[in-house]
Short mmCIF file of C-alpha atoms and ligand atoms in Angstrom, two decimals:
data_model
loop_
_atom_site.label_atom_id
_atom_site.label_comp_id
_atom_site.label_asym_id
_atom_site.label_seq_id
_atom_site.Cartn_x
_atom_site.Cartn_y
_atom_site.Cartn_z
CA MET A 1 -29.48 -22.09 0.05
CA ASP A 2 -32.11 -22.32 -2.82
CA LEU A 3 -33.34 -18.82 -4.58
CA LYS A 4 -35.65 -17.69 -2.07
CA GLU A 5 -33.53 -17.51 0.42
CA LEU A 6 -30.81 -15.88 -1.31
CA LYS A 7 -33.53 -12.97 -2.48
CA LEU A 8 -34.53 -11.81 0.86
CA LYS A 9 -30.97 -12.48 2.64
CA VAL A 10 -30.32 -9.77 -0.23
CA ALA A 11 -33.01 -8.35 0.60
CA LEU A 12 -32.30 -7.46 4.04
CA ILE A 13 -28.56 -7.10 2.71
CA ALA A 14 -29.68 -4.62 0.57
CA VAL A 15 -31.26 -2.43 4.14
CA SER A 16 -28.18 -3.21 6.16
CA VAL A 17 -25.95 -2.04 2.92
CA MET A 18 -27.67 1.31 1.89
CA LEU A 19 -26.12 3.15 4.47
CA LEU A 20 -23.16 2.49 3.11
CA ALA A 21 -22.75 3.82 -0.29
CA ALA A 22 -23.39 6.96 1.35
CA CYS A 23 -20.17 6.24 3.56
CA THR A 24 -16.45 7.79 3.23
CA ASN A 25 -12.96 5.94 3.51
CA ASN A 26 -13.26 5.50 6.55
CA GLU A 27 -17.07 5.05 8.28
CA LYS A 28 -16.97 1.57 9.09
CA ASN A 29 -18.30 1.85 11.93
CA ALA A 30 -20.77 4.59 11.21
CA GLU A 31 -23.45 2.61 9.02
CA LEU A 32 -23.52 0.21 12.84
CA LYS A 33 -24.60 3.35 14.43
CA ASN A 34 -27.53 4.21 12.44
CA ILE A 35 -26.78 8.07 11.39
CA PRO A 36 -29.16 9.52 9.35
CA PHE A 37 -27.59 11.53 6.75
CA GLY A 38 -28.61 12.58 2.93
CA ASN A 39 -31.40 13.52 1.88
CA LYS A 40 -34.34 11.57 0.63
CA GLN A 41 -33.20 11.56 -3.35
CA ASN A 42 -29.91 9.91 -2.42
CA GLU A 43 -31.51 7.15 -0.25
CA PRO A 44 -31.52 3.87 -2.77
CA LYS A 45 -34.62 2.05 -3.32
CA ILE A 46 -34.60 -1.93 -2.26
CA THR A 47 -34.28 -3.86 -4.96
CA ASP A 48 -34.04 -7.75 -5.58
CA VAL A 49 -29.84 -7.48 -6.07
CA ALA A 50 -29.64 -10.84 -6.73
CA GLU A 51 -32.00 -10.82 -10.09
CA ASP A 52 -28.94 -7.99 -10.82
CA ASP A 53 -26.39 -10.32 -9.68
CA LYS A 54 -27.41 -12.48 -11.95
CA ASP A 55 -27.62 -10.92 -15.25
CA LYS A 56 -24.58 -9.39 -13.89
CA GLU A 57 -22.97 -13.31 -13.58
CA THR A 58 -24.59 -13.86 -17.12
CA GLU A 59 -22.81 -11.01 -18.80
CA SER A 60 -19.20 -12.14 -17.07
CA LYS A 61 -19.67 -15.73 -18.65
CA ASP A 62 -19.61 -14.07 -21.69
CA GLU A 63 -16.68 -11.65 -21.16
CA SER A 64 -14.37 -13.75 -20.05
CA ALA A 65 -15.45 -15.55 -23.24
CA ASP A 66 -13.40 -12.98 -24.85
CA THR A 67 -9.59 -14.44 -23.03
CA ASP A 68 -7.79 -14.54 -26.57
CA GLU A 69 -9.01 -10.64 -26.98
CA ASN A 70 -7.65 -9.47 -23.43
CA LYS A 71 -4.55 -11.25 -24.09
CA THR A 72 -4.00 -9.16 -27.30
CA GLU A 73 -4.82 -6.21 -24.70
CA GLU A 74 -2.10 -7.30 -22.63
CA ALA A 75 0.30 -7.73 -24.94
CA GLU A 76 0.10 -4.50 -26.67
CA SER A 77 0.04 -2.92 -23.17
CA ASP A 78 3.39 -4.45 -22.81
CA ASP A 79 4.32 -2.59 -26.56
CA GLU A 80 4.14 1.22 -25.12
CA THR A 81 6.48 3.09 -25.39
CA GLU A 82 8.90 4.21 -22.89
CA GLU A 83 7.56 8.10 -23.20
CA GLU A 84 3.80 6.42 -22.92
CA VAL A 85 4.77 5.05 -20.13
CA ASN A 86 6.39 7.42 -18.12
CA ASP A 87 3.66 9.35 -18.25
CA ARG A 88 1.85 6.56 -15.90
CA MET A 89 4.26 7.41 -13.63
CA PRO A 90 3.70 10.33 -11.37
CA ASN A 91 5.67 13.71 -11.98
CA GLU A 92 5.89 16.98 -10.38
CA GLU A 93 2.58 17.84 -12.75
CA ASN A 94 0.53 14.68 -13.00
CA VAL A 95 0.80 14.46 -9.28
CA TYR A 96 -1.43 17.73 -8.53
CA ASP A 97 -3.51 17.30 -12.13
CA GLN A 98 -7.05 16.17 -10.27
CA SER A 99 -8.13 15.25 -13.49
CA SER A 100 -5.13 12.47 -14.17
CA ILE A 101 -5.31 8.93 -12.68
CA LEU A 102 -2.32 9.73 -10.81
CA ALA A 103 -3.85 12.37 -8.49
CA ILE A 104 -2.77 12.36 -4.83
CA VAL A 105 -6.04 13.15 -2.72
CA ASN A 106 -5.64 12.67 1.23
CA ARG A 107 -6.57 15.13 3.87
CA GLY A 108 -3.61 17.37 2.70
CA GLU A 109 -4.50 17.58 -1.05
CA THR A 110 -7.51 18.01 -2.02
CA LEU A 111 -9.92 18.22 -5.23
CA ASP A 112 -11.94 21.39 -5.96
CA PRO A 113 -15.23 21.35 -5.31
CA THR A 114 -16.01 21.73 -9.15
CA TYR A 115 -13.69 18.97 -9.90
CA VAL A 116 -16.32 15.85 -11.61
CA PRO A 117 -14.79 13.56 -13.74
CA ARG A 118 -15.57 13.86 -17.38
CA ASP A 119 -15.29 10.22 -18.57
CA LEU A 120 -17.75 8.34 -15.34
CA VAL A 121 -19.25 5.66 -16.42
CA THR A 122 -21.87 2.66 -14.96
CA ILE A 123 -19.56 0.09 -13.96
CA GLU A 124 -20.85 -3.24 -15.50
CA VAL A 125 -19.48 -5.60 -12.20
CA PRO A 126 -21.86 -7.38 -9.38
CA TYR A 127 -23.16 -4.61 -7.19
CA VAL A 128 -25.10 -3.91 -3.78
CA ASN A 129 -26.28 -0.38 -3.64
CA ASP A 130 -29.06 0.52 -6.03
CA ILE A 131 -27.30 4.01 -5.82
CA PRO A 132 -26.53 5.21 -9.57
CA MET A 133 -23.55 7.52 -8.66
CA VAL A 134 -21.93 5.24 -6.60
CA ASN A 135 -22.11 2.26 -8.91
CA GLN A 136 -19.79 4.77 -11.07
CA LEU A 137 -16.38 4.70 -12.04
CA ARG A 138 -14.43 6.64 -14.54
CA LYS A 139 -14.18 4.46 -17.76
CA GLU A 140 -10.84 3.38 -17.71
CA ALA A 141 -10.65 2.24 -13.87
CA SER A 142 -14.19 0.53 -14.41
CA ASP A 143 -12.83 -1.27 -17.67
CA ALA A 144 -9.98 -2.42 -15.17
CA LEU A 145 -12.14 -3.73 -12.00
CA THR A 146 -14.41 -5.71 -14.69
CA LYS A 147 -11.06 -7.42 -15.30
CA LEU A 148 -9.97 -7.89 -11.90
CA PHE A 149 -13.41 -9.27 -11.43
CA ASP A 150 -13.57 -11.58 -13.79
CA ASP A 151 -10.06 -12.72 -12.54
CA ALA A 152 -11.19 -13.29 -9.22
CA SER A 153 -14.39 -15.06 -10.71
CA LYS A 154 -11.97 -17.75 -12.67
CA ASN A 155 -10.32 -18.58 -9.05
CA GLY A 156 -12.96 -18.97 -7.10
CA TYR A 157 -13.49 -16.03 -5.35
CA THR A 158 -16.55 -13.53 -5.10
CA LEU A 159 -16.50 -9.65 -4.79
CA TYR A 160 -18.99 -6.96 -4.64
CA ALA A 161 -18.87 -3.56 -5.63
CA VAL A 162 -20.28 -1.40 -2.63
CA SER A 163 -19.34 2.33 -3.42
CA GLY A 164 -17.69 4.23 -6.38
CA TYR A 165 -17.61 7.91 -7.34
CA ARG A 166 -19.16 10.57 -5.09
CA SER A 167 -19.41 13.89 -5.91
CA TYR A 168 -17.99 16.67 -3.42
CA ASP A 169 -21.31 18.07 -3.02
CA TYR A 170 -23.02 14.44 -1.10
CA GLN A 171 -19.78 14.18 0.53
CA ALA A 172 -19.95 17.85 1.95
CA GLU A 173 -23.49 16.94 3.08
CA LEU A 174 -22.61 13.29 4.66
CA TYR A 175 -19.96 15.21 6.72
CA ASP A 176 -21.82 18.19 8.05
CA ASN A 177 -24.69 15.69 9.36
CA TYR A 178 -21.82 13.61 11.05
CA VAL A 179 -20.43 17.10 12.47
CA LEU A 180 -23.89 17.69 13.74
CA SER A 181 -24.59 14.41 15.21
CA HIS A 182 -21.33 12.94 16.79
CA GLY A 183 -19.17 16.54 16.75
CA GLU A 184 -16.71 17.42 14.35
CA GLU A 185 -13.81 15.80 16.73
CA VAL A 186 -15.32 12.55 16.24
CA ALA A 187 -17.07 12.71 12.88
CA ARG A 188 -12.76 13.50 11.56
CA MET A 189 -12.24 10.12 13.02
CA PHE A 190 -14.53 8.21 10.90
CA SER A 191 -15.34 10.37 7.42
CA ALA A 192 -13.36 12.82 5.22
CA PRO A 193 -14.34 16.55 4.53
CA ALA A 194 -15.64 17.47 1.14
CA GLY A 195 -12.76 17.49 -1.55
CA ALA A 196 -10.37 15.09 0.59
CA SER A 197 -12.05 11.73 -0.58
CA GLU A 198 -10.40 9.61 -3.29
CA HIS A 199 -14.59 8.70 -4.49
CA GLN A 200 -14.80 11.97 -5.86
CA THR A 201 -12.33 11.12 -8.24
CA GLY A 202 -13.48 8.27 -9.61
CA LEU A 203 -10.69 6.23 -8.98
CA ALA A 204 -11.65 4.39 -6.23
CA MET A 205 -13.81 1.53 -5.36
CA ASP A 206 -14.80 -0.36 -2.37
CA VAL A 207 -15.46 -3.72 -2.32
CA SER A 208 -16.84 -6.52 -0.50
CA SER A 209 -17.97 -10.25 -0.12
CA GLU A 210 -20.64 -12.57 1.05
CA GLU A 211 -18.55 -14.28 4.17
CA VAL A 212 -18.25 -10.31 5.69
CA VAL A 213 -22.23 -9.62 4.77
CA TYR A 214 -21.06 -7.01 1.95
CA GLN A 215 -20.09 -4.54 4.78
CA LEU A 216 -16.72 -2.89 4.93
CA VAL A 217 -14.88 -4.15 7.71
CA ASP A 218 -11.61 -5.20 8.31
CA THR A 219 -12.09 -8.20 8.58
CA PHE A 220 -12.77 -8.71 5.39
CA GLY A 221 -8.97 -8.48 4.72
CA ASN A 222 -8.83 -11.77 6.52
CA THR A 223 -11.68 -13.68 4.30
CA ASP A 224 -10.01 -15.45 1.13
CA ASP A 225 -11.45 -12.98 -1.08
CA GLY A 226 -9.92 -10.49 0.52
CA VAL A 227 -6.72 -12.07 0.90
CA TRP A 228 -6.98 -12.71 -2.58
CA VAL A 229 -7.89 -8.73 -3.48
CA ASN A 230 -4.69 -7.80 -1.55
CA ASP A 231 -2.59 -10.23 -3.17
CA ASN A 232 -3.78 -9.31 -7.04
CA ALA A 233 -5.40 -5.98 -7.59
CA HIS A 234 -2.34 -4.25 -8.41
CA ARG A 235 -1.98 -6.79 -11.05
CA PHE A 236 -5.12 -5.00 -12.83
CA GLY A 237 -3.71 -1.49 -11.65
CA PHE A 238 -5.50 -1.17 -8.07
CA ILE A 239 -3.67 -0.62 -5.05
CA ILE A 240 -4.89 -1.02 -1.46
CA ARG A 241 -4.06 2.46 -0.53
CA TYR A 242 -5.01 2.48 2.82
CA PRO A 243 -2.74 -0.21 3.83
CA TYR A 244 -2.32 -2.05 7.84
CA GLY A 245 -0.12 0.66 10.06
CA LYS A 246 0.15 3.19 7.78
CA ASP A 247 -2.85 5.67 8.82
CA HIS A 248 -0.23 8.33 10.12
CA ILE A 249 0.60 8.19 6.70
CA THR A 250 -2.18 8.19 4.59
CA GLY A 251 -5.15 9.74 7.59
CA TYR A 252 -6.88 6.85 7.35
CA MET A 253 -6.97 3.63 9.15
CA TYR A 254 -6.50 0.12 7.84
CA GLU A 255 -8.95 -0.05 4.55
CA PRO A 256 -8.62 -3.54 3.07
CA TRP A 257 -11.00 -2.94 0.98
CA HIS A 258 -10.93 0.80 -0.44
CA LEU A 259 -8.92 0.12 -4.26
CA ARG A 260 -7.68 3.12 -5.89
CA TYR A 261 -7.02 2.86 -9.54
CA VAL A 262 -3.37 4.07 -10.38
CA GLY A 263 -2.58 1.62 -13.66
CA THR A 264 -0.36 -0.77 -13.75
CA ASP A 265 3.19 1.09 -13.52
CA LEU A 266 2.32 2.33 -10.37
CA SER A 267 -0.03 -0.01 -8.39
CA TYR A 268 2.71 -2.69 -9.19
CA GLU A 269 5.69 -0.32 -7.69
CA LEU A 270 3.77 -0.01 -5.15
CA TYR A 271 2.47 -3.68 -4.42
CA GLU A 272 6.43 -4.48 -4.88
CA SER A 273 8.16 -1.65 -2.87
CA GLY A 274 5.59 -1.74 -0.07
CA LEU A 275 5.29 2.14 0.40
CA THR A 276 1.89 3.95 0.13
CA TYR A 277 1.80 6.63 -2.28
CA GLU A 278 2.82 9.46 -0.47
CA GLU A 279 5.93 7.68 0.79
CA TYR A 280 6.64 6.95 -2.63
CA LEU A 281 6.43 10.36 -4.04
CA TRP A 282 8.62 11.79 -1.09
CA GLU A 283 10.98 9.31 -2.11
CA GLN A 284 11.05 10.71 -5.40
CA GLY A 285 11.35 13.95 -4.19
CA ILE A 286 7.85 15.32 -4.94
CA ASP A 287 6.65 16.66 -1.49
CA VAL A 288 3.20 16.03 -1.55
CA LYS A 289 0.80 17.17 2.16
CA ASN A 290 -0.50 14.32 4.20
ZN1 ZN B 301 -13.17 4.03 -0.18
#
């Protein structure tokens, strides 16, 4: 399609995805129901995403020229001392430290209302929502996301960031609105109460692709882009946090789009074992709630 068509399409998409940014992890159907939420200041402007993306693509190409540098960084991280590596694996202390990249967050282990990550940065990958808050991640997670997207791109896959950091208050407002419109029992099925969303950690990013019209839907997991994400996210320190068939453990339905950054030491462990984070911690004798 030509650029005009693309712009029109992207503008339409911007309208449909504006709801997504406000969604919690499990709100994949919520946006289809046209549920009102949020206050005006949180509503996105509909902007020319195609132009943004074009700029980002150019940046990505520039960055991918630095492959030697990236290799050097990877080589250096292999040389970490055993102590440093161990520190990157979960233990009784760091899983309960909400500022740790290994923090466990679910419906049973929640974050303080006052917790805000100190090192949030604006992501440097193509995004679909023009809401500054949700286009943020913690620095380390953002850097890893850039590498993930660059590698996807090199292999012929195109990913888009949909929703990253969300504050406690933002989540609380959303949840309250869902409860008002649907009742608590229903709201609970597709939304997380404030404090129970990993998005508050600044370590979670929802991703999507053109094939599923930039939506957060489980069919993303069957697309070429989604399969690639599933098979490769761990190489960059991310896990598919809510795998298929594990909702009774994680508290969330299958979400092939929800990536949680945990660092490569743990991401490989989880990927290779096929365990959820909760199951892995239980195997380690760390009795987290879920
Ligand atoms: Zn999510």
